[in-house]
Coordinates of C-alpha atoms in Angstrom, one line a residue:
X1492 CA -13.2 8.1 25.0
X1493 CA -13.8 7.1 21.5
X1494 CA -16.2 4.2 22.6
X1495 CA -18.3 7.0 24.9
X1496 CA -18.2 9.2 22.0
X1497 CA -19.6 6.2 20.0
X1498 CA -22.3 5.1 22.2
X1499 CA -23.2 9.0 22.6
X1500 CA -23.7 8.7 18.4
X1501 CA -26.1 6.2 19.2
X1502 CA -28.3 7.8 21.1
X1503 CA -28.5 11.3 19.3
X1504 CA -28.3 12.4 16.2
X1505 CA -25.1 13.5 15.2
X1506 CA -23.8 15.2 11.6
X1507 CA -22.6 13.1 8.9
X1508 CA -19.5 14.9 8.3
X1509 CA -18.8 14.7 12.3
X1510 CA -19.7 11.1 12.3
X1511 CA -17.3 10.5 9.3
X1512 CA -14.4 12.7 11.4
X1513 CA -14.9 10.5 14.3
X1514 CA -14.6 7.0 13.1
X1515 CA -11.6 8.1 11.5
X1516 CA -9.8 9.3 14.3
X1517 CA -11.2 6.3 16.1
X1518 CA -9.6 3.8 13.4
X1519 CA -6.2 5.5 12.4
X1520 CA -5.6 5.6 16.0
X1521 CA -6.5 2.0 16.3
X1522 CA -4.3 1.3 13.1
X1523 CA -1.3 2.9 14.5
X1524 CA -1.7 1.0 17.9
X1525 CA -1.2 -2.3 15.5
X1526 CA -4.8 -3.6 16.6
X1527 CA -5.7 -4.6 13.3
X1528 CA -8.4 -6.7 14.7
X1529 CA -10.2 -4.0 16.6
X1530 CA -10.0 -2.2 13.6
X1531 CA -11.9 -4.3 11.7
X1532 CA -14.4 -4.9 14.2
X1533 CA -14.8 -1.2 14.3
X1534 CA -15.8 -1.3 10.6
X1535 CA -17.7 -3.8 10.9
X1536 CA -19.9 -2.0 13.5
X1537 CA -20.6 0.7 11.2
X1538 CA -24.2 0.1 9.2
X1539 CA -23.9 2.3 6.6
X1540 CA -21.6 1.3 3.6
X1541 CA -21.4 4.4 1.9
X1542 CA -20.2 6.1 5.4
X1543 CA -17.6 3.2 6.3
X1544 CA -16.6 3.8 2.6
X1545 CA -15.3 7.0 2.9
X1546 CA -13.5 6.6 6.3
X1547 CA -11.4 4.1 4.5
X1548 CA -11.0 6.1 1.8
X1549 CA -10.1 9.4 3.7
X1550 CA -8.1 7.7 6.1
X1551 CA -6.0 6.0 3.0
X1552 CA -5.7 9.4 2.2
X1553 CA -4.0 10.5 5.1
X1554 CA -1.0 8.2 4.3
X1555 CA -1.1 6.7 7.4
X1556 CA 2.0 4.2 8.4
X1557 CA 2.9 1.2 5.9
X1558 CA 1.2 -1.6 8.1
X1559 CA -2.0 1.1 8.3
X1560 CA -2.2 1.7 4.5
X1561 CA -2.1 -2.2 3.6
X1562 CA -4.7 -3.0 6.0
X1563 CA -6.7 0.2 4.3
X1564 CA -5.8 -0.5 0.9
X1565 CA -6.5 -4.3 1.2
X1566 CA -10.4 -3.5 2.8
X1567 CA -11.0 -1.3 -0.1
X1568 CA -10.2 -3.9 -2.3
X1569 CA -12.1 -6.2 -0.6
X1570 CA -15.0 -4.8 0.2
X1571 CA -15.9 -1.8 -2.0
X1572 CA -14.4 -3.4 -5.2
X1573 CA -17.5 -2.5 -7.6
X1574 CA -17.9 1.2 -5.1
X1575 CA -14.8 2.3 -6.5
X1576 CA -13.6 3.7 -10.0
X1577 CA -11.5 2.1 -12.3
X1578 CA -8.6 4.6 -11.7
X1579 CA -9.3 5.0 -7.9
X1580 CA -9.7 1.2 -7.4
X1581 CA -6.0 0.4 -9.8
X1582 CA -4.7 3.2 -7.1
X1583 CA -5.6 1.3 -4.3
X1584 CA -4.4 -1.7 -5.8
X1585 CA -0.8 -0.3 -6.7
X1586 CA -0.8 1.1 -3.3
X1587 CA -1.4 -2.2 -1.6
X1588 CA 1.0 -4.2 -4.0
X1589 CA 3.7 -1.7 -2.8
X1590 CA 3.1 -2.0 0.7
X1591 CA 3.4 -5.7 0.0
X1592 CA 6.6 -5.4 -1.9
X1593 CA 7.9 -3.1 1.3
X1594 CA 6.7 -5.4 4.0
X1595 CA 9.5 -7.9 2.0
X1596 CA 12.0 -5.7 2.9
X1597 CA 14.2 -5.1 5.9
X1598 CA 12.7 -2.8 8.5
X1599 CA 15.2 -0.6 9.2
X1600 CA 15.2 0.3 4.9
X1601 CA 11.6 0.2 4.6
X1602 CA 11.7 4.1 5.8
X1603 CA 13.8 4.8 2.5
X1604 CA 11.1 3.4 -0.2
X1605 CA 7.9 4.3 1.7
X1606 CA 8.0 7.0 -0.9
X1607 CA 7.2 5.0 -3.2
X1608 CA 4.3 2.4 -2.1
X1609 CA 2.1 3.5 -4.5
X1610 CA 4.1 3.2 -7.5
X1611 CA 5.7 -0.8 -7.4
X1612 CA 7.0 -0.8 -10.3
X1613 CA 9.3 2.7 -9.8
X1614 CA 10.2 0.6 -6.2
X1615 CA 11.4 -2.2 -8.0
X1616 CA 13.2 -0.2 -10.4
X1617 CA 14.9 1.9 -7.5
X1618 CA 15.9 -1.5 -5.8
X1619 CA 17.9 -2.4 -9.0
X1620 CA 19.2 1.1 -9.3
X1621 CA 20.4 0.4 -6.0
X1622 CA 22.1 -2.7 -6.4
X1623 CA 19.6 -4.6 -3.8
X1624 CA 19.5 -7.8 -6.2
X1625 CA 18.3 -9.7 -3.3
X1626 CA 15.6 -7.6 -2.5
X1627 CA 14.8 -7.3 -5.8
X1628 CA 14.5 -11.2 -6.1
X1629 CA 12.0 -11.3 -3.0
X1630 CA 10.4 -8.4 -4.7
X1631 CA 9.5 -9.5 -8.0
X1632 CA 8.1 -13.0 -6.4
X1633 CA 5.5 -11.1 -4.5
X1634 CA 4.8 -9.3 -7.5
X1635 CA 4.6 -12.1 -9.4
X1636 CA 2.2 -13.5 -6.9
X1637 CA 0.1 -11.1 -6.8
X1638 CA -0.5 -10.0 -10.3
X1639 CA -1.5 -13.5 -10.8
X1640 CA -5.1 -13.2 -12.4
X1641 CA -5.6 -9.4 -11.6
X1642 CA -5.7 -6.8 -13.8
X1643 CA -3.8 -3.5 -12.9
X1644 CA -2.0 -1.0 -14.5
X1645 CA 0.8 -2.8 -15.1
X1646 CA 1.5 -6.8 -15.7
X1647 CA 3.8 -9.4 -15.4
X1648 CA 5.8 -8.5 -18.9
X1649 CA 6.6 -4.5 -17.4
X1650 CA 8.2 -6.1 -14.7
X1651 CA 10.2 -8.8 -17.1
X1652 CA 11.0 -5.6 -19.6
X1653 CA 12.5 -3.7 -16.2
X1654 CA 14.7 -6.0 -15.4
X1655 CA 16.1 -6.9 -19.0
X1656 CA 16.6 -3.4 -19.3
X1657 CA 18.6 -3.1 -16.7
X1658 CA 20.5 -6.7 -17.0
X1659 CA 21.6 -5.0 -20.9
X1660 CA 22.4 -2.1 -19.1
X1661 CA 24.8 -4.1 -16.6
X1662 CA 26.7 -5.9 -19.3
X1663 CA 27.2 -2.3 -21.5
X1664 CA 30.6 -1.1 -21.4
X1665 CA 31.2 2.7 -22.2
X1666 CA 34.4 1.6 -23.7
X1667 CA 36.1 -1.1 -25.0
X1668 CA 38.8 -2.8 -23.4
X1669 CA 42.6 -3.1 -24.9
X1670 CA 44.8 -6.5 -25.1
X1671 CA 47.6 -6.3 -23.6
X1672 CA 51.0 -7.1 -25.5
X1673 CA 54.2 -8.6 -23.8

């Protein structure tokens, strides 16, 4: 349907806005099937730039599933880097670090930090909060990785100051411990 609906686009004029609508649809609903590569092809096929801009950018919006939003958030990045604001472009770029970070994790807890994908350092800090030192290990790696050379709203030295906070606040005792006397 979406490919006769395409081809029909081709041969009359149809409405920006509808236009917009369609290829949407068309490429959440290829995202959610996992067929990344059809995806991209489908982008691909669209001439306009400033059109195939804001179906990336609305469907982001839609906070589609975690393999969905990385692909989304990683085009953006790619491809509309000097399109996009400072702020909207640092968004993007949080949103695909945390999508990163959550891809690390175990599937069956990814569900419980999807929440937070946007924000990785709040993840990472919910991880420790949590106890999941392993995950957090895994975590900060990728981090580490991908801050390398980029500039975002946070750096390298946040994520080194969370996790000194919270080392100090492991070794704090509320109170202090008594010898015992035989």
């Amino acid at each position: 349907d979406y490919e006769l609906c395409e081809e029909w686009g081709h041969l009359y004029p149809v409405p920006r806005e509808n236009l917009i609508s369609f290829h949407q649809e068309h490429l959440l609903h290829l995202l959610e099937m996992g067929d990344m590569e059809k995806a991209l092809k489908l982008l691909q096929r669209i001439e306009d730039p400033d059109i195939c801009l804001a179906i990336s950018e609305q469907s982001l919006d839609q906070h589609p599933s975690l393999a969905a939003s990385h692909f989304l958030a990683d085009y953006l990045t790619t491809h509309f880097y000097g399109d996009l604001t400072v702020a909207r472009h640092n968004e993007i770029q949080a949103l695909y670090m945390g999508s990163k970070v959550l891809l690390t994790l175990p599937e069956l807890y990814r569900v419980n930090y999807f929440h937070l994908s946007s924000r990785p350092l709040l993840m990472l800090e919910q991880l420790l909060m949590n106890m999941k030192v392993d995950w957090v290990a895994v975590a900060v790696q990728t981090l580490h990785q991908l801050l390398a050379g980029q500039e975002m709203g946070f750096a390298v030295e946040d994520i080194d100051n969370l996790l000194s906070k919270y080392a100090e606040k492991a070794l704090d005792f509320p109170f202090a411990l008594k010898e015992k006397r035989s």
